[in-house]
Coordinates of C-alpha atoms in Angstrom, one line a residue:
X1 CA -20.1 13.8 21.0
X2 CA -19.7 12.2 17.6
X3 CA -16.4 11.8 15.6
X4 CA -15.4 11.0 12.2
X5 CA -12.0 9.0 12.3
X6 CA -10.0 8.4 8.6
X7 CA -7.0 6.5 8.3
X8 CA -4.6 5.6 5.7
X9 CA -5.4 7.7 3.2
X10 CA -1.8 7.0 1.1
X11 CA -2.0 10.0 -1.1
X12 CA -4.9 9.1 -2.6
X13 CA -6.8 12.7 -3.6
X14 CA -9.5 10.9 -5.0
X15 CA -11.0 8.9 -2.2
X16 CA -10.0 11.4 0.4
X17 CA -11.7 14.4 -1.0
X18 CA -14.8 11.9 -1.4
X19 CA -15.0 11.1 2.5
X20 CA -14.3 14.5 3.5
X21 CA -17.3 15.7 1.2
X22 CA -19.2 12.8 3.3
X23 CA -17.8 13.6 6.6
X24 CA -19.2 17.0 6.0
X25 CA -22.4 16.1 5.7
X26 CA -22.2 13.6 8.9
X27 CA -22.2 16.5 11.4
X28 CA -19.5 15.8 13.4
X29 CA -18.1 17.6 16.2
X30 CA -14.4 16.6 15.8
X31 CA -12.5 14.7 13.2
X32 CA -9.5 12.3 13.9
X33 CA -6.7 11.4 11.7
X34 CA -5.2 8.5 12.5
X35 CA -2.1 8.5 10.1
X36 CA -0.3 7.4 7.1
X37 CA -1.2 10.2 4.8
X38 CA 1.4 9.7 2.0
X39 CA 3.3 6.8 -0.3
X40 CA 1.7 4.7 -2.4
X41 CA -0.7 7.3 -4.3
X42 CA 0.6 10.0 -6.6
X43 CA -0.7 13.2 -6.1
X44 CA 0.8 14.0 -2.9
X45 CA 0.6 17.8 -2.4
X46 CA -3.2 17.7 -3.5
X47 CA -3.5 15.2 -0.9
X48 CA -1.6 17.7 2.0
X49 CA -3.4 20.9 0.9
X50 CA -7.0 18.8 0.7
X51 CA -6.4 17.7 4.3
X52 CA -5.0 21.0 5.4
X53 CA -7.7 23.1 4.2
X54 CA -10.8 20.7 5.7
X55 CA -8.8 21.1 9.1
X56 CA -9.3 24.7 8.7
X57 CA -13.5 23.8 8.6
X58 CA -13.5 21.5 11.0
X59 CA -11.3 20.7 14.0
X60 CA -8.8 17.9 13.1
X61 CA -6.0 16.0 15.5
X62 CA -3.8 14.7 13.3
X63 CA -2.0 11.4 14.8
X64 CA 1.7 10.8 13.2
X65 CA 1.8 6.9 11.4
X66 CA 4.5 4.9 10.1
X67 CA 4.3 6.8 6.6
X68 CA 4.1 9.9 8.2
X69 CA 7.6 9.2 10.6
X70 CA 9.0 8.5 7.0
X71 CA 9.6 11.4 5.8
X72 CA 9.9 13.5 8.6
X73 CA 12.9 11.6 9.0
X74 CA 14.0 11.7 5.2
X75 CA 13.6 15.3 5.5
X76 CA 15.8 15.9 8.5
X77 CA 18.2 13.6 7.0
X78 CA 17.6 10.7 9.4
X79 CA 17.3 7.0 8.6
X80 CA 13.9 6.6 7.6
X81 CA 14.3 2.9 7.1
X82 CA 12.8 0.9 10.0
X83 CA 12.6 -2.1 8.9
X84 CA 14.3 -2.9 5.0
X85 CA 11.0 -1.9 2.7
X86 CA 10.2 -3.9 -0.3
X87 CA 11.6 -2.5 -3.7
X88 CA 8.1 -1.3 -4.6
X89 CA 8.0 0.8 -0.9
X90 CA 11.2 2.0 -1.3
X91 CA 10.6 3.3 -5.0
X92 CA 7.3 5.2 -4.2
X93 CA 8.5 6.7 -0.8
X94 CA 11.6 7.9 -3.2
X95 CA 8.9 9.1 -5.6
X96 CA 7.0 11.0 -2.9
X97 CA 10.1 12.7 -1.0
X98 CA 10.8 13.9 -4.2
X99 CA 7.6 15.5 -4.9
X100 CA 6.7 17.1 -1.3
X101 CA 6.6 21.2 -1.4
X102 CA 5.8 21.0 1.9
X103 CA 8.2 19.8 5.3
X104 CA 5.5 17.6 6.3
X105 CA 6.0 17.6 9.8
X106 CA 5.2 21.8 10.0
X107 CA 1.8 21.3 8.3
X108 CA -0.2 20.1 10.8
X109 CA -0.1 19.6 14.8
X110 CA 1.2 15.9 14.7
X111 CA 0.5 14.1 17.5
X112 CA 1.9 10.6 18.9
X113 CA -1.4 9.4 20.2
X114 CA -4.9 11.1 21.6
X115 CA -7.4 10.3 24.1
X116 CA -10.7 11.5 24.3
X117 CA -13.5 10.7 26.0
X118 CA -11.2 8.2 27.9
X119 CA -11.0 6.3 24.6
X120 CA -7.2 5.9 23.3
X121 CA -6.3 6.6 19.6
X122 CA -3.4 5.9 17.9
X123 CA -2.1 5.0 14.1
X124 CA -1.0 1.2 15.0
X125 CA -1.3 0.2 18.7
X126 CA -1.0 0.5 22.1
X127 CA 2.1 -0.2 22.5
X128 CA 4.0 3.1 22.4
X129 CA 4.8 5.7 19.5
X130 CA 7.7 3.7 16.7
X131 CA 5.9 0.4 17.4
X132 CA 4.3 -0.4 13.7
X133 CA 3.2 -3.9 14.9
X134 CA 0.1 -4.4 13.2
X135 CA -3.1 -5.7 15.2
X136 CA -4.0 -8.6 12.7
X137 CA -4.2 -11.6 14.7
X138 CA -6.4 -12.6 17.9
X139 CA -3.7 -12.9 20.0
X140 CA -2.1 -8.8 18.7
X141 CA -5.3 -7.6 19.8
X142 CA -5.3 -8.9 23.0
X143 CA -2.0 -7.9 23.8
X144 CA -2.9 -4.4 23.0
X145 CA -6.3 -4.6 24.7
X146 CA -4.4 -5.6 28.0
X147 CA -2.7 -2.3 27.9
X148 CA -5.6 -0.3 27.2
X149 CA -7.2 -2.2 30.3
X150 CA -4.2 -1.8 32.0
X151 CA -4.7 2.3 31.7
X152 CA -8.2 1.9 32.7
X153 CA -9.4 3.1 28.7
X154 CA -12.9 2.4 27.4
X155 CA -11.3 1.3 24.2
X156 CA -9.0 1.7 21.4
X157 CA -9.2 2.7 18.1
X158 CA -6.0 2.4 15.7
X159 CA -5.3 2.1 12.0
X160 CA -2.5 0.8 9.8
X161 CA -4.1 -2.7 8.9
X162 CA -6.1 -1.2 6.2
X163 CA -8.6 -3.5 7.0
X164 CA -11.7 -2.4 8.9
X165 CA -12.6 -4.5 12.3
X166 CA -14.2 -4.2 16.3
X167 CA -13.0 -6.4 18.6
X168 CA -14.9 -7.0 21.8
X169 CA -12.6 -7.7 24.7
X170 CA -12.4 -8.4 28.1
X171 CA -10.7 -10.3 30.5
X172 CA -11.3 -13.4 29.6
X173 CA -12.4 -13.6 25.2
X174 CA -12.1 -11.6 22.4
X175 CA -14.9 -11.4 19.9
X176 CA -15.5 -9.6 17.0
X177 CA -18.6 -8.1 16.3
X178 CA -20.4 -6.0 13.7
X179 CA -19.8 -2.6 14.0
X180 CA -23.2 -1.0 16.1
X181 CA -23.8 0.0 20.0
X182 CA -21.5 -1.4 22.2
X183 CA -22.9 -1.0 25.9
X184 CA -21.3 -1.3 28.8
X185 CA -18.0 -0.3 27.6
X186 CA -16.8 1.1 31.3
X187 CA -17.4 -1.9 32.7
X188 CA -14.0 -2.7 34.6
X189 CA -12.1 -5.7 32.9
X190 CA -13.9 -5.4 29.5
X191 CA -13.2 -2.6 26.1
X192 CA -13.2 -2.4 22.7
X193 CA -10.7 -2.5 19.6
X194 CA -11.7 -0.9 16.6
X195 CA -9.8 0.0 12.5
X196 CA -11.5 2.3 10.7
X197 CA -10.4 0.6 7.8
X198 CA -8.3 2.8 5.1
X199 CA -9.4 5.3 2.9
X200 CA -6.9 5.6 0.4
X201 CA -5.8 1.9 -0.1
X202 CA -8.5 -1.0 1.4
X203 CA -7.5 -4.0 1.6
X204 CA -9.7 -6.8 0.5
X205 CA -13.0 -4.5 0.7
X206 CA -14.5 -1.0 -0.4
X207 CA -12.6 1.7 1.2
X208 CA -14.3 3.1 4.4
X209 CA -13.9 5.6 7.7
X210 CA -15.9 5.6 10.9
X211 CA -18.4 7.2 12.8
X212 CA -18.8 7.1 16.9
X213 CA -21.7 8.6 19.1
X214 CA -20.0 8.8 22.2
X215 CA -22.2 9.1 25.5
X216 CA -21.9 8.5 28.9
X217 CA -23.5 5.2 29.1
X218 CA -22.3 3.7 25.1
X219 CA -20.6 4.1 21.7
X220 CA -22.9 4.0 18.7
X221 CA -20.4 3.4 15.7
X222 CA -21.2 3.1 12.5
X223 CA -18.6 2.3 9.4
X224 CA -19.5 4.2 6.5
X225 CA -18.5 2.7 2.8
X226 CA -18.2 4.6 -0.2
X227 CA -17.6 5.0 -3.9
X228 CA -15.2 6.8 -6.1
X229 CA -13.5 7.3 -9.2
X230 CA -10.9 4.9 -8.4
X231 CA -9.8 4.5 -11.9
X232 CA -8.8 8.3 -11.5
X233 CA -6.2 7.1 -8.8
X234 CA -5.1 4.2 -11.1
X235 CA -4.6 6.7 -13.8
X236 CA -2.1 8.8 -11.8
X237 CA -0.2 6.3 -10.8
X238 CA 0.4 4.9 -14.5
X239 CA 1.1 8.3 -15.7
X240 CA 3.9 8.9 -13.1
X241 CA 7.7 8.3 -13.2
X242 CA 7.3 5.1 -11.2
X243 CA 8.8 2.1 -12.7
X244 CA 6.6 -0.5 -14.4
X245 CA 6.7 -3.0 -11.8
X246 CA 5.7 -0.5 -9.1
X247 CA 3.0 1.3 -11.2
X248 CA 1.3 -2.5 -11.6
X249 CA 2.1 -3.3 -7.6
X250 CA 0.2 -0.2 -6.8
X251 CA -2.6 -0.4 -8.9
X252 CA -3.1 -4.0 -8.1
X253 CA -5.0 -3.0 -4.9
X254 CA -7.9 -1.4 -6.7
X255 CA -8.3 -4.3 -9.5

């Protein structure tokens, strides 16, 4: 079986039609959204109708994130809040509730989390749906490895860092590796931990999604970099109604 899993694509039309265009040329079985589709970017019903329409080409589970919880909440009146957002957050979820034709939650089949192939997908961790704790550090890994071992998963696979990563675990150490064939995966007391890395809004490399041959015996992943107009995406944000300071926050991740 081979899957194509995208994350954090942040309204961000440009990249996103670029990796589906790739994805589509990857000949995948299944494809696996892992969240966060708006805030940040600009062209935010481009970005819902891009999506919606590839799902109708190729099957696509669609896993709820942080940014996507937002405005389900905003637009059922809820507190969307869940921790106090820097000005810059606040201002361009604002932006994007404002600009949504859609009620985001009835586009697509949201989902809090996904297993298949007895590996365990979700937008941040293992830790249970509303938990946005990020997976960063050596020892947030581990404590989200020990639940996947706890559950008896092959591995993990989750999003939200925006930064691209595979964590061998077991037991005992964590290492990380280059992404490649990890055997042995169903070996009791040992799994993996893999980001995708974020399409719409990298942070500190070129933005990326990933590839996995599954089989019965391994997982042959591959993380697949790519190119794009990017200035395009800076250009939308400086010609919305964003204030100064957020238009320069926002296009200081692609400089």
């Amino acid at each position: 079986m081979r899957i194509a899993v995208i994350s954090d694509v942040h309204a961000n039309i440009f990249a996103l039609k670029e990796a589906l265009n790739l994805i589509k040329k990857s000949n995948v079985d299944q494809v696996m959204f892992l969240g966060d589709l708006l805030t940040y970017g600009c062209d935010v019903n481009q970005t819902i109708e891009a999506l919606q329409i590839f799902s109708y080409e190729k099957q696509t589970i669609f896993i709820k994130g942080n940014h996507d919880q937002i405005y389900f909440d905003m637009q059922n009146k809820k507190e969307f809040q869940y921790k106090p957002f820097p000005d810059f957050i606040l201002e361009s979820v604002w932006h994007t509730y404002n600009e949504i034709d859609y009620k985001l939650i009835d586009v697509f089949d949201w989902k809090d989390s996904e297993i298949i192939e007895n590996i365990y997908f979700s937008h941040a961790n293992a830790l249970g749906y509303g938990n946005w704790s990020y997976l960063n550090t050596d020892d947030e890994i581990y404590q989200t490895s020990k639940i996947i071992l706890k559950n008896n998963f092959n591995g993990g696979v989750f999003g939200h860092t925006h930064r691209n990563k595979l964590s061998d675990v077991s037991l005992y150490k964590l290492n990380h590796i280059e992404q490649n064939i990890i055997n042995n995966y169903s070996k009791k007391g040992k799994c993996f931990i893999i980001n995708p890395g974020s399409i719409g809004q990298p942070r500190g490399n070129t933005p990326s999604f990933l590839l996995m041959d599954i089989t019965s015996e391994m997982v042959r992943t591959e993380l697949v970099y790519f190119e794009y107009e990017f200035f395009k995406h800076i250009d939308s944000i400086n010609k919305s109604t964003l204030s100064i300071k957020t238009k320069n926050k926002l296009a200081s991740y692609f400089k």
